[in-house]
């Protein structure tokens, strides 16, 4: 039963031709449906306190760019980043953050909110309004990789790479708070991220190297 | 997860009427790290979720001579990193730091950590309606109970998962609760209720009440405290067993001990036996050992969790010696 429910949820929360045809306007991710079929639209930021919001047009500041998206309260930030469309019909297409455990246990969906690492799978999009959201797509400076990204490349800190975006953002967050962490502090700072290929020793070396690059 | 209506609360006084009187209809969201897990598993399917983050002032820490006042929305990260808490309320800083991962601590709030629901695998399974969820059986009794209670169990055998609760009880904290008839305050120790009082809840909150604030009295000079937590794996996890130890010291003598255990009972479990073994004693290896042994003398392990008895005994001794 739980598997069926998970399947339902996947269908609800990602764009599939089938679910789109099945019922436009009932999809969990309103942001993933063409704007013309949306109903009950209202701007959450302007909603009266105490008012029941069942669908809302919200503004998200992601990587220093404002995106207006339409969401249901249950839509997670991760849903919007990966599968959401803005109200002009453009897909956000920020697929760096990965849906893996979807329970805040693996760190694959890590992004920064106001400079702090959080799990975007356990954050409602509606709760991310008015915050500075930084995804792995937003940490390089143009073509110049962030020192953490450079260090991950130089230290071969990945095998399959699926967990890497989460590790990069978590590592950057760690160094933002503690520019020269000890080995133990790096391990502690990255406990929220799992690498099933087991590249941890290389990841820890990469974080140390990034710390040196950043002058820590 | 099912969709729900989302409501921003403007002020604390508005929350009781927004919540209403049916547990199943309405839930509170703060950090969301526990609630979203429940919604994703369809353990809860509320029609309405009330947001507390829209209420100003609930995310502040105030420290003065009278003690510490922490709003319910203060994150666990902010508690762990607060210099005054680290220095004077060490057990609380260490407990907050021991919760989950940085990602969860950056979102998770103190109020949420105190009010979080149990981690029991029968409770967390969407396919099982256990006693905690209104059914008639606690499946841990006949089933797999490796992570369940060795104290205070029956008719439900969950353990309380909070790390901050044992620390705050050891510090003598009180909580402020707002309901339809205004505010009430009580010692945090009295906030939690055993399952023989109410098998479906872990605390005294009514459906239309909200925990808004925690107050911790300033510890006396010379007080020492620590939180020691044992997890099954080296990275983040809930406690198999944990101990919050808070000693008022007079030289090398413990004049007043507070020993509160986590992960071993349906509520944070004060060990009066360990406290009695420590009060008025000079802290030595022998006294620390006696405290651990006294604490577990009346433990009631189940079929799979007997390991918690020596584990709990030993971490009490270790925590005690670390404060000597």
Short mmCIF file of C-alpha atoms in Angstrom, two decimals:
data_model
loop_
_atom_site.label_atom_id
_atom_site.label_comp_id
_atom_site.label_asym_id
_atom_site.label_seq_id
_atom_site.Cartn_x
_atom_site.Cartn_y
_atom_site.Cartn_z
CA UNK A 1 0.00 0.00 0.00
CA UNK A 2 2.74 2.44 0.86
CA UNK A 3 4.41 1.73 -2.45
CA UNK A 4 1.19 2.47 -4.26
CA UNK A 5 0.90 5.69 -2.36
CA UNK A 6 4.45 6.66 -3.22
CA UNK A 7 3.65 5.92 -6.83
CA UNK A 8 0.55 8.10 -6.60
CA UNK A 9 2.61 10.84 -5.09
CA UNK A 10 5.23 10.64 -7.80
CA UNK A 11 2.52 10.96 -10.35
CA UNK A 12 0.96 13.81 -8.45
CA UNK A 13 4.17 15.68 -7.99
CA UNK A 14 5.86 15.37 -11.32
CA UNK A 15 4.74 16.21 -14.77
CA UNK A 16 3.60 13.22 -16.66
CA UNK A 17 1.54 13.25 -19.79
CA UNK A 18 -0.84 10.78 -18.17
CA UNK A 19 -1.51 12.81 -15.03
CA UNK A 20 -1.80 15.95 -17.09
CA UNK A 21 -4.42 14.37 -19.33
CA UNK A 22 -6.08 12.70 -16.35
CA UNK A 23 -6.99 15.90 -14.65
CA UNK A 24 -5.63 19.33 -15.30
CA UNK A 25 -6.28 21.54 -12.34
CA UNK A 26 -6.08 18.69 -9.85
CA UNK A 27 -2.33 18.15 -10.10
CA UNK A 28 -0.44 18.53 -6.84
CA UNK A 29 2.12 20.75 -8.47
CA UNK A 30 0.12 23.57 -9.87
CA UNK A 31 3.39 25.11 -10.93
CA UNK A 32 3.88 22.23 -13.31
CA UNK A 33 0.63 22.85 -15.18
CA UNK A 34 0.16 25.42 -17.90
CA UNK A 35 -1.03 28.71 -16.37
CA UNK A 36 -4.20 28.85 -18.42
CA UNK A 37 -5.77 25.95 -16.50
CA UNK A 38 -5.10 27.30 -13.04
CA UNK A 39 -7.95 28.20 -10.80
CA UNK A 40 -8.38 29.90 -7.43
CA UNK A 41 -5.24 31.88 -8.02
CA UNK A 42 -4.27 34.34 -5.35
CA UNK A 43 -1.08 35.93 -4.24
CA UNK A 44 -0.13 34.32 -0.97
CA UNK A 45 2.00 37.25 0.08
CA UNK A 46 -1.10 39.43 -0.10
CA UNK A 47 -3.42 36.85 1.47
CA UNK A 48 -5.09 38.01 4.62
CA UNK A 49 -3.76 36.50 7.80
CA UNK A 50 -6.05 33.69 8.88
CA UNK A 51 -7.30 33.13 5.34
CA UNK A 52 -7.27 29.57 3.99
CA UNK A 53 -4.92 29.27 1.03
CA UNK A 54 -5.48 26.25 -1.21
CA UNK A 55 -3.50 27.49 -4.17
CA UNK A 56 -1.26 30.48 -4.38
CA UNK A 57 0.84 32.55 -6.70
CA UNK A 58 4.13 33.10 -4.91
CA UNK A 59 7.45 34.73 -5.70
CA UNK A 60 10.61 32.76 -5.03
CA UNK A 61 14.05 34.34 -5.09
CA UNK A 62 16.28 31.60 -6.48
CA UNK A 63 19.93 32.28 -7.30
CA UNK A 64 19.26 36.04 -7.24
CA UNK A 65 16.44 35.78 -9.75
CA UNK A 66 12.76 36.15 -8.91
CA UNK A 67 10.43 33.46 -10.20
CA UNK A 68 6.67 33.76 -9.91
CA UNK A 69 5.14 30.31 -9.58
CA UNK A 70 1.73 28.98 -8.72
CA UNK A 71 1.65 26.24 -6.09
CA UNK A 72 -0.59 24.26 -3.82
CA UNK A 73 0.37 24.37 -0.13
CA UNK A 74 1.62 20.75 -0.32
CA UNK A 75 4.08 21.55 -3.11
CA UNK A 76 7.61 21.23 -1.80
CA UNK A 77 10.43 23.55 -2.77
CA UNK A 78 12.12 20.56 -4.41
CA UNK A 79 9.03 19.97 -6.58
CA UNK A 80 9.11 23.56 -7.80
CA UNK A 81 12.85 23.66 -8.47
CA UNK A 82 12.83 20.51 -10.55
CA UNK A 83 9.37 20.33 -12.11
CA UNK A 84 7.83 23.75 -11.70
CA UNK A 85 6.93 26.27 -14.36
CA UNK A 86 6.80 30.00 -13.74
CA UNK A 87 3.61 31.87 -14.51
CA UNK A 88 4.97 32.76 -17.97
CA UNK A 89 5.13 29.06 -18.74
CA UNK A 90 8.91 28.70 -18.50
CA UNK A 91 10.21 25.66 -16.75
CA UNK A 92 12.52 26.45 -13.80
CA UNK A 93 14.51 23.34 -14.70
CA UNK A 94 16.76 23.51 -11.63
CA UNK A 95 17.38 19.78 -11.46
CA UNK A 96 20.62 19.89 -9.45
CA UNK A 97 18.80 19.14 -6.20
CA UNK A 98 17.83 15.46 -6.34
CA UNK A 99 14.71 13.69 -5.04
CA UNK A 100 16.20 10.60 -3.41
CA UNK A 101 14.82 9.72 0.01
CA UNK A 102 12.24 12.55 0.05
CA UNK A 103 12.35 12.39 3.87
CA UNK A 104 15.22 14.67 4.86
CA UNK A 105 17.54 11.76 5.51
CA UNK A 106 19.95 11.67 2.55
CA UNK A 107 20.77 15.33 1.78
CA UNK A 108 20.49 14.86 -1.99
CA UNK A 109 18.07 17.79 -2.22
CA UNK A 110 20.18 20.20 -0.14
CA UNK A 111 19.87 23.89 -1.04
CA UNK A 112 20.63 27.01 0.95
CA UNK A 113 17.91 29.20 2.39
CA UNK A 114 19.25 32.51 3.67
CA UNK A 115 22.71 30.97 3.63
CA UNK A 116 21.86 27.84 5.58
CA UNK A 117 21.67 24.30 4.23
CA UNK A 118 18.21 22.76 4.33
CA UNK A 119 16.47 19.82 2.69
CA UNK A 120 14.26 21.18 -0.08
CA UNK A 121 12.17 17.98 0.05
CA UNK A 122 11.09 18.83 3.60
CA UNK A 123 10.39 22.50 2.88
CA UNK A 124 7.08 23.72 1.51
CA UNK A 125 7.51 26.09 -1.42
CA UNK A 126 5.05 28.46 0.24
CA UNK A 127 7.40 28.63 3.26
CA UNK A 128 10.33 29.68 1.06
CA UNK A 129 8.74 32.98 0.00
CA UNK A 130 10.79 36.05 0.83
CA UNK A 131 13.95 34.01 1.40
CA UNK A 132 17.19 33.88 -0.56
CA UNK A 133 17.29 30.42 -2.10
CA UNK A 134 20.63 29.20 -3.49
CA UNK A 135 20.83 25.95 -5.43
CA UNK A 136 23.90 24.20 -6.78
CA UNK A 137 23.21 25.95 -10.11
CA UNK A 138 23.71 29.30 -8.39
CA UNK A 139 27.02 28.92 -6.60
CA UNK A 140 29.44 29.23 -9.53
CA UNK A 141 30.37 32.74 -10.67
CA UNK A 142 29.56 32.57 -14.38
CA UNK A 143 31.99 30.05 -15.85
CA UNK A 144 34.19 30.24 -12.76
CA UNK A 145 33.36 27.25 -10.55
CA UNK A 146 32.97 27.77 -6.84
CA UNK A 147 36.11 26.63 -4.95
CA UNK A 148 34.10 23.71 -3.51
CA UNK A 149 33.14 22.61 -7.01
CA UNK A 150 36.74 22.94 -8.22
CA UNK A 151 37.98 20.93 -5.28
CA UNK A 152 35.42 18.17 -5.90
CA UNK A 153 36.70 17.89 -9.49
CA UNK A 154 40.37 18.00 -8.50
CA UNK A 155 39.96 15.43 -5.74
CA UNK A 156 37.76 13.07 -7.70
CA UNK A 157 35.18 13.39 -4.94
CA UNK A 158 32.46 11.49 -6.75
CA UNK A 159 31.74 8.24 -8.50
CA UNK A 160 28.20 8.12 -9.86
CA UNK A 161 27.70 11.77 -8.96
CA UNK A 162 24.05 11.58 -7.99
CA UNK A 163 24.62 12.81 -4.44
CA UNK A 164 27.23 15.37 -5.50
CA UNK A 165 25.04 18.49 -5.87
CA UNK A 166 23.76 17.94 -2.32
CA UNK A 167 27.28 17.41 -1.00
CA UNK A 168 28.56 20.52 -2.81
CA UNK A 169 25.87 22.74 -1.30
CA UNK A 170 26.26 21.17 2.15
CA UNK A 171 30.05 21.62 1.94
CA UNK A 172 29.71 25.25 0.87
CA UNK A 173 27.30 25.84 3.77
CA UNK A 174 29.75 24.25 6.19
CA UNK A 175 32.61 26.46 4.95
CA UNK A 176 30.40 29.56 5.00
CA UNK A 177 29.95 29.00 8.73
CA UNK A 178 33.32 27.49 9.58
CA UNK A 179 36.03 28.52 7.07
CA UNK A 180 38.67 26.13 8.41
CA UNK A 181 36.98 23.03 9.80
CA UNK A 182 38.91 20.14 11.31
CA UNK A 183 38.50 16.64 9.88
CA UNK A 184 35.97 15.84 12.61
CA UNK A 185 34.07 19.05 11.98
CA UNK A 186 33.86 18.22 8.27
CA UNK A 187 32.51 14.76 9.06
CA UNK A 188 30.02 16.29 11.52
CA UNK A 189 29.05 19.01 9.05
CA UNK A 190 28.26 16.50 6.33
CA UNK A 191 26.37 13.88 8.38
CA UNK A 192 23.18 14.91 6.62
CA UNK A 193 24.44 13.69 3.24
CA UNK A 194 24.78 10.10 2.08
CA UNK A 195 27.04 8.80 -0.73
CA UNK A 196 26.26 5.18 -1.53
CA UNK A 197 29.38 4.90 -3.71
CA UNK A 198 31.34 5.60 -0.53
CA UNK A 199 33.51 8.46 -1.76
CA UNK A 200 33.60 10.06 1.68
CA UNK A 201 37.43 10.18 2.07
CA UNK A 202 37.70 12.08 -1.23
CA UNK A 203 34.85 14.38 -0.28
CA UNK A 204 36.51 15.21 3.04
CA UNK A 205 39.81 15.91 1.23
CA UNK A 206 37.96 18.12 -1.27
CA UNK A 207 36.40 20.14 1.54
CA UNK A 208 39.82 20.62 3.15
CA UNK A 209 41.23 21.74 -0.21
CA UNK A 210 38.30 24.10 -0.77
CA UNK A 211 38.88 25.55 2.68
CA UNK A 212 42.51 26.29 1.73
CA UNK A 213 41.46 27.77 -1.63
CA UNK A 214 39.02 30.06 0.20
CA UNK A 215 41.74 31.21 2.60
CA UNK A 216 40.38 29.30 5.60
CA UNK B 1 0.75 13.90 0.26
CA UNK B 2 -2.85 15.10 0.29
CA UNK B 3 -3.41 18.78 -0.31
CA UNK B 4 -4.48 20.99 2.58
CA UNK B 5 -5.43 24.58 3.19
CA UNK B 6 -2.56 26.68 4.52
CA UNK B 7 -3.29 29.43 7.00
CA UNK B 8 -0.91 32.09 8.26
CA UNK B 9 -1.53 32.93 11.91
CA UNK B 10 -1.17 36.66 12.60
CA UNK B 11 -0.66 36.37 16.34
CA UNK B 12 -0.45 33.74 19.03
CA UNK B 13 -3.92 34.55 20.36
CA UNK B 14 -5.42 33.67 16.97
CA UNK B 15 -3.93 30.17 16.87
CA UNK B 16 -6.46 28.32 19.11
CA UNK B 17 -9.45 29.33 16.99
CA UNK B 18 -7.55 28.48 13.79
CA UNK B 19 -6.67 25.05 15.18
CA UNK B 20 -10.17 24.08 16.30
CA UNK B 21 -10.88 21.02 18.41
CA UNK B 22 -10.20 18.06 16.14
CA UNK B 23 -6.69 16.60 16.03
CA UNK B 24 -7.33 15.05 12.62
CA UNK B 25 -8.56 18.21 10.92
CA UNK B 26 -5.76 20.64 11.63
CA UNK B 27 -2.01 20.53 12.21
CA UNK B 28 0.58 23.13 13.11
CA UNK B 29 3.60 23.79 10.89
CA UNK B 30 6.80 25.43 12.08
CA UNK B 31 10.01 23.91 10.66
CA UNK B 32 7.94 21.17 9.04
CA UNK B 33 10.62 18.49 9.35
CA UNK B 34 8.41 16.14 11.37
CA UNK B 35 5.04 17.15 9.90
CA UNK B 36 6.07 16.67 6.26
CA UNK B 37 7.28 13.15 7.05
CA UNK B 38 3.86 12.35 8.50
CA UNK B 39 2.01 13.92 5.58
CA UNK B 40 4.16 12.12 3.00
CA UNK B 41 3.41 8.78 4.68
CA UNK B 42 -0.32 9.62 4.95
CA UNK B 43 -0.09 9.12 8.72
CA UNK B 44 -1.77 12.49 9.00
CA UNK B 45 -4.11 13.91 6.37
CA UNK B 46 -5.19 17.27 7.82
CA UNK B 47 -7.59 19.54 5.98
CA UNK B 48 -5.79 22.58 7.31
CA UNK B 49 -2.24 23.45 8.34
CA UNK B 50 -1.65 26.50 10.51
CA UNK B 51 1.66 28.30 9.97
CA UNK B 52 3.28 29.77 13.07
CA UNK B 53 6.19 31.39 11.21
CA UNK B 54 3.97 34.33 10.29
CA UNK B 55 3.76 35.28 13.99
CA UNK B 56 6.38 37.87 14.91
CA UNK B 57 8.61 37.36 17.95
CA UNK B 58 8.46 33.59 18.38
CA UNK B 59 12.00 33.08 17.07
CA UNK B 60 13.91 34.99 19.73
CA UNK B 61 16.32 33.90 22.44
CA UNK B 62 16.49 36.21 25.45
CA UNK B 63 19.17 35.61 28.05
CA UNK B 64 19.34 37.65 31.26
CA UNK B 65 19.90 37.23 34.98
CA UNK B 66 16.52 35.54 35.39
CA UNK B 67 17.45 32.91 32.86
CA UNK B 68 16.72 32.02 29.31
CA UNK B 69 13.54 32.53 27.33
CA UNK B 70 13.38 30.71 24.01
CA UNK B 71 10.56 31.19 21.53
CA UNK B 72 9.02 28.05 20.08
CA UNK B 73 10.26 28.92 16.58
CA UNK B 74 13.95 29.23 17.49
CA UNK B 75 15.84 26.68 15.40
CA UNK B 76 17.94 23.93 16.92
CA UNK B 77 20.97 25.37 15.08
CA UNK B 78 20.49 28.73 16.75
CA UNK B 79 20.24 27.10 20.18
CA UNK B 80 23.36 24.98 19.59
CA UNK B 81 25.36 28.01 18.41
CA UNK B 82 24.26 30.45 21.11
CA UNK B 83 27.31 31.40 23.25
CA UNK B 84 25.36 31.92 26.49
CA UNK B 85 23.59 28.59 26.06
CA UNK B 86 26.86 26.83 25.29
CA UNK B 87 28.49 28.35 28.36
CA UNK B 88 25.76 28.34 31.02
CA UNK B 89 23.22 25.82 29.73
CA UNK B 90 25.70 23.35 28.25
CA UNK B 91 23.38 20.35 28.39
CA UNK B 92 20.87 22.17 26.17
CA UNK B 93 23.46 23.27 23.58
CA UNK B 94 24.86 19.74 23.41
CA UNK B 95 21.40 18.20 23.12
CA UNK B 96 20.38 20.59 20.34
CA UNK B 97 23.65 19.91 18.50
CA UNK B 98 23.00 16.16 18.72
CA UNK B 99 19.67 16.34 16.87
CA UNK B 100 19.66 14.94 13.33
CA UNK B 101 21.77 16.72 10.68
CA UNK B 102 22.71 20.36 9.97
CA UNK B 103 19.96 20.51 7.34
CA UNK B 104 17.31 19.39 9.83
CA UNK B 105 18.65 21.56 12.67
CA UNK B 106 18.57 24.63 10.41
CA UNK B 107 14.84 24.10 9.83
CA UNK B 108 13.68 22.26 12.94
CA UNK B 109 12.43 24.35 15.84
CA UNK B 110 12.52 23.92 19.61
CA UNK B 111 8.72 23.76 19.80
CA UNK B 112 8.68 21.10 17.10
CA UNK B 113 11.42 19.10 18.78
CA UNK B 114 9.41 19.01 22.03
CA UNK B 115 6.12 18.18 20.28
CA UNK B 116 7.44 15.75 17.62
CA UNK B 117 5.65 12.45 17.20
CA UNK B 118 7.22 9.05 17.97
CA UNK B 119 9.56 7.22 15.61
CA UNK B 120 8.12 3.75 16.36
CA UNK B 121 8.08 1.81 13.09
CA UNK B 122 4.55 0.58 13.70
CA UNK B 123 3.34 4.14 14.29
CA UNK B 124 5.23 5.40 11.21
CA UNK B 125 3.86 2.69 8.94
CA UNK B 126 0.92 3.95 6.88
CA UNK B 127 -0.49 0.41 6.75
CA UNK B 128 -0.77 -0.13 10.50
CA UNK B 129 -3.43 1.38 12.75
CA UNK B 130 -1.80 0.83 16.11
CA UNK B 131 -2.96 1.89 19.56
CA UNK B 132 -1.18 5.22 19.14
CA UNK B 133 -3.26 5.92 16.03
CA UNK B 134 -6.60 4.91 17.52
CA UNK B 135 -6.35 1.14 16.99
CA UNK B 136 -6.47 -1.41 19.79
CA UNK B 137 -2.99 -2.96 19.73
CA UNK B 138 0.56 -1.85 20.42
CA UNK B 139 2.30 -4.11 17.93
CA UNK B 140 5.66 -3.61 19.64
CA UNK B 141 4.55 -5.90 22.48
CA UNK B 142 4.42 -9.06 20.36
CA UNK B 143 6.44 -7.70 17.47
CA UNK B 144 9.87 -6.17 16.95
CA UNK B 145 10.74 -3.91 19.87
CA UNK B 146 14.46 -3.27 19.58
CA UNK B 147 13.99 0.50 19.82
CA UNK B 148 11.17 0.55 22.36
CA UNK B 149 10.73 1.45 26.01
CA UNK B 150 12.43 -0.08 29.04
CA UNK B 151 10.70 2.30 31.46
CA UNK B 152 7.10 3.51 31.73
CA UNK B 153 5.72 1.40 28.88
CA UNK B 154 2.11 0.25 28.62
CA UNK B 155 -0.25 0.15 26.96
CA UNK B 156 1.95 1.87 24.32
CA UNK B 157 5.70 1.21 24.27
CA UNK B 158 7.06 4.07 22.15
CA UNK B 159 10.06 6.06 23.31
CA UNK B 160 10.02 9.83 23.28
CA UNK B 161 12.41 10.92 20.52
CA UNK B 162 13.31 14.43 21.71
CA UNK B 163 16.88 15.29 22.69
CA UNK B 164 16.13 18.81 23.91
CA UNK B 165 13.34 17.66 26.25
CA UNK B 166 15.57 15.67 28.68
CA UNK B 167 18.07 18.55 28.68
CA UNK B 168 15.41 21.16 29.40
CA UNK B 169 13.79 19.05 32.13
CA UNK B 170 17.20 18.59 33.76
CA UNK B 171 17.54 22.39 33.68
CA UNK B 172 14.13 22.85 35.35
CA UNK B 173 12.48 24.51 32.32
CA UNK B 174 8.87 25.63 32.17
CA UNK B 175 6.74 25.93 29.04
CA UNK B 176 4.11 28.45 28.08
CA UNK B 177 1.00 27.14 26.34
CA UNK B 178 -1.65 29.28 24.67
CA UNK B 179 -5.18 27.97 24.33
CA UNK B 180 -8.71 29.32 23.85
CA UNK B 181 -8.84 30.50 27.47
CA UNK B 182 -5.49 32.25 27.41
CA UNK B 183 -2.08 31.22 28.65
CA UNK B 184 -0.98 28.52 31.01
CA UNK B 185 2.50 27.65 32.15
CA UNK B 186 3.86 24.44 33.63
CA UNK B 187 7.12 22.66 34.29
CA UNK B 188 8.20 20.89 31.10
CA UNK B 189 8.37 17.73 33.18
CA UNK B 190 4.58 17.90 33.68
CA UNK B 191 3.98 18.66 29.98
CA UNK B 192 4.63 15.06 28.92
CA UNK B 193 2.14 12.30 29.71
CA UNK B 194 2.56 8.56 29.90
CA UNK B 195 0.48 6.35 27.59
CA UNK B 196 -1.57 5.01 30.49
CA UNK B 197 -2.94 8.55 30.77
CA UNK B 198 -3.46 9.02 27.03
CA UNK B 199 -2.17 6.34 24.63
CA UNK B 200 -2.62 8.54 21.57
CA UNK B 201 -0.71 11.64 22.71
CA UNK B 202 2.68 12.32 24.27
CA UNK B 203 1.84 15.56 26.08
CA UNK B 204 -0.94 17.56 27.70
CA UNK B 205 -1.69 19.77 24.69
CA UNK B 206 -5.31 19.94 23.60
CA UNK B 207 -6.02 20.15 19.85
CA UNK B 208 -6.54 23.91 20.11
CA UNK B 209 -3.45 24.66 22.15
CA UNK B 210 0.05 25.65 21.08
CA UNK B 211 3.39 25.67 22.89
CA UNK B 212 4.82 29.15 22.43
CA UNK B 213 7.80 29.58 24.72
CA UNK B 214 10.27 27.81 26.98
CA UNK B 215 11.77 29.43 30.06
CA UNK B 216 14.91 28.09 31.73
CA UNK B 217 15.98 29.44 35.13
CA UNK B 218 19.59 30.62 35.36
CA UNK B 219 21.67 27.74 36.74
CA UNK B 220 23.46 28.41 40.04
CA UNK B 221 27.14 29.27 39.97
CA UNK B 222 29.30 26.15 39.84
CA UNK B 223 26.69 24.09 38.02
CA UNK B 224 27.94 21.56 35.49
CA UNK B 225 25.91 19.81 32.85
CA UNK B 226 26.26 17.56 29.83
CA UNK B 227 24.22 15.52 27.32
CA UNK B 228 25.43 12.10 26.30
CA UNK B 229 23.63 10.32 23.47
CA UNK B 230 24.22 6.91 21.95
CA UNK B 231 23.05 6.23 18.40
CA UNK B 232 23.04 2.98 16.49
CA UNK B 233 25.19 4.48 13.72
CA UNK B 234 28.03 6.97 13.85
CA UNK B 235 26.26 9.63 11.80
CA UNK B 236 22.93 11.18 12.70
CA UNK B 237 20.15 9.23 14.34
CA UNK B 238 17.64 9.25 17.16
CA UNK B 239 18.91 8.12 20.55
CA UNK B 240 19.00 4.47 21.52
CA UNK B 241 19.52 5.92 24.95
CA UNK B 242 20.63 9.33 26.13
CA UNK B 243 21.22 11.09 29.41
CA UNK B 244 20.95 14.73 30.37
CA UNK B 245 22.97 15.31 33.52
CA UNK B 246 22.88 18.56 35.44
CA UNK B 247 24.77 18.83 38.75
CA UNK B 248 24.84 21.66 41.25
CA UNK B 249 28.35 21.31 42.63
CA UNK B 250 29.91 22.33 45.91
CA UNK B 251 33.60 21.71 45.40
CA UNK B 252 33.86 18.07 44.33
CA UNK B 253 30.51 17.24 45.92
CA UNK B 254 27.25 17.07 43.99
CA UNK B 255 24.70 18.97 46.07
CA UNK B 256 21.80 18.42 43.67
CA UNK B 257 21.70 16.11 40.64
CA UNK B 258 19.22 16.01 37.79
CA UNK B 259 19.37 12.92 35.62
CA UNK B 260 16.83 12.74 32.78
CA UNK B 261 16.95 9.98 30.17
CA UNK B 262 15.95 10.05 26.51
CA UNK B 263 15.10 7.20 24.15
CA UNK B 264 14.13 4.75 26.89
CA UNK B 265 10.56 5.66 27.91
CA UNK B 266 7.40 7.11 26.35
CA UNK B 267 8.30 10.42 28.02
CA UNK B 268 11.64 11.96 28.98
CA UNK B 269 12.43 9.83 32.02
CA UNK B 270 13.72 11.37 35.22
CA UNK B 271 15.75 8.85 37.19
CA UNK B 272 15.05 9.69 40.82
CA UNK B 273 17.06 6.60 41.74
CA UNK B 274 20.21 7.89 40.01
CA UNK B 275 19.67 11.35 41.49
CA UNK B 276 19.37 9.87 45.00
CA UNK B 277 22.61 7.95 44.46
CA UNK B 278 24.39 11.21 43.53
CA UNK B 279 22.91 13.83 45.86
CA UNK B 280 25.32 14.89 48.57
CA UNK B 281 28.08 12.62 47.27
CA UNK B 282 31.58 13.34 46.16
CA UNK B 283 31.73 12.22 42.54
CA UNK B 284 33.96 9.17 42.28
CA UNK B 285 34.06 6.17 39.95
CA UNK B 286 32.22 4.11 42.56
CA UNK B 287 29.47 6.72 43.01
CA UNK B 288 29.05 7.11 39.24
CA UNK B 289 28.73 3.35 38.90
CA UNK B 290 26.15 3.22 41.69
CA UNK B 291 24.12 5.94 40.01
CA UNK B 292 23.98 3.96 36.74
CA UNK B 293 23.05 0.76 38.54
CA UNK B 294 20.37 2.46 40.62
CA UNK B 295 18.81 3.96 37.49
CA UNK B 296 18.25 0.63 35.76
CA UNK B 297 17.39 -1.49 38.81
CA UNK B 298 13.69 -1.24 37.94
CA UNK B 299 14.02 -1.35 34.14
CA UNK B 300 11.51 -3.55 32.30
CA UNK B 301 13.13 -4.58 29.03
CA UNK B 302 11.08 -6.20 26.27
CA UNK B 303 12.16 -9.14 24.09
CA UNK B 304 14.60 -7.24 21.80
CA UNK B 305 15.73 -4.21 23.79
CA UNK B 306 17.55 -5.72 26.77
CA UNK B 307 20.75 -4.08 25.50
CA UNK B 308 19.33 -0.74 26.57
CA UNK B 309 19.69 -1.67 30.23
CA UNK B 310 23.52 -1.90 30.41
CA UNK B 311 23.77 0.87 27.80
CA UNK B 312 21.73 3.26 29.91
CA UNK B 313 23.54 2.21 33.09
CA UNK B 314 26.91 2.90 31.49
CA UNK B 315 26.11 6.24 29.87
CA UNK B 316 24.82 7.55 33.21
CA UNK B 317 28.14 6.56 34.80
CA UNK B 318 30.13 8.07 31.93
CA UNK B 319 28.17 11.34 31.94
CA UNK B 320 28.57 11.54 35.71
CA UNK B 321 32.34 11.04 35.56
CA UNK B 322 32.66 13.62 32.79
CA UNK B 323 31.27 16.19 35.24
CA UNK B 324 33.46 15.16 38.18
#
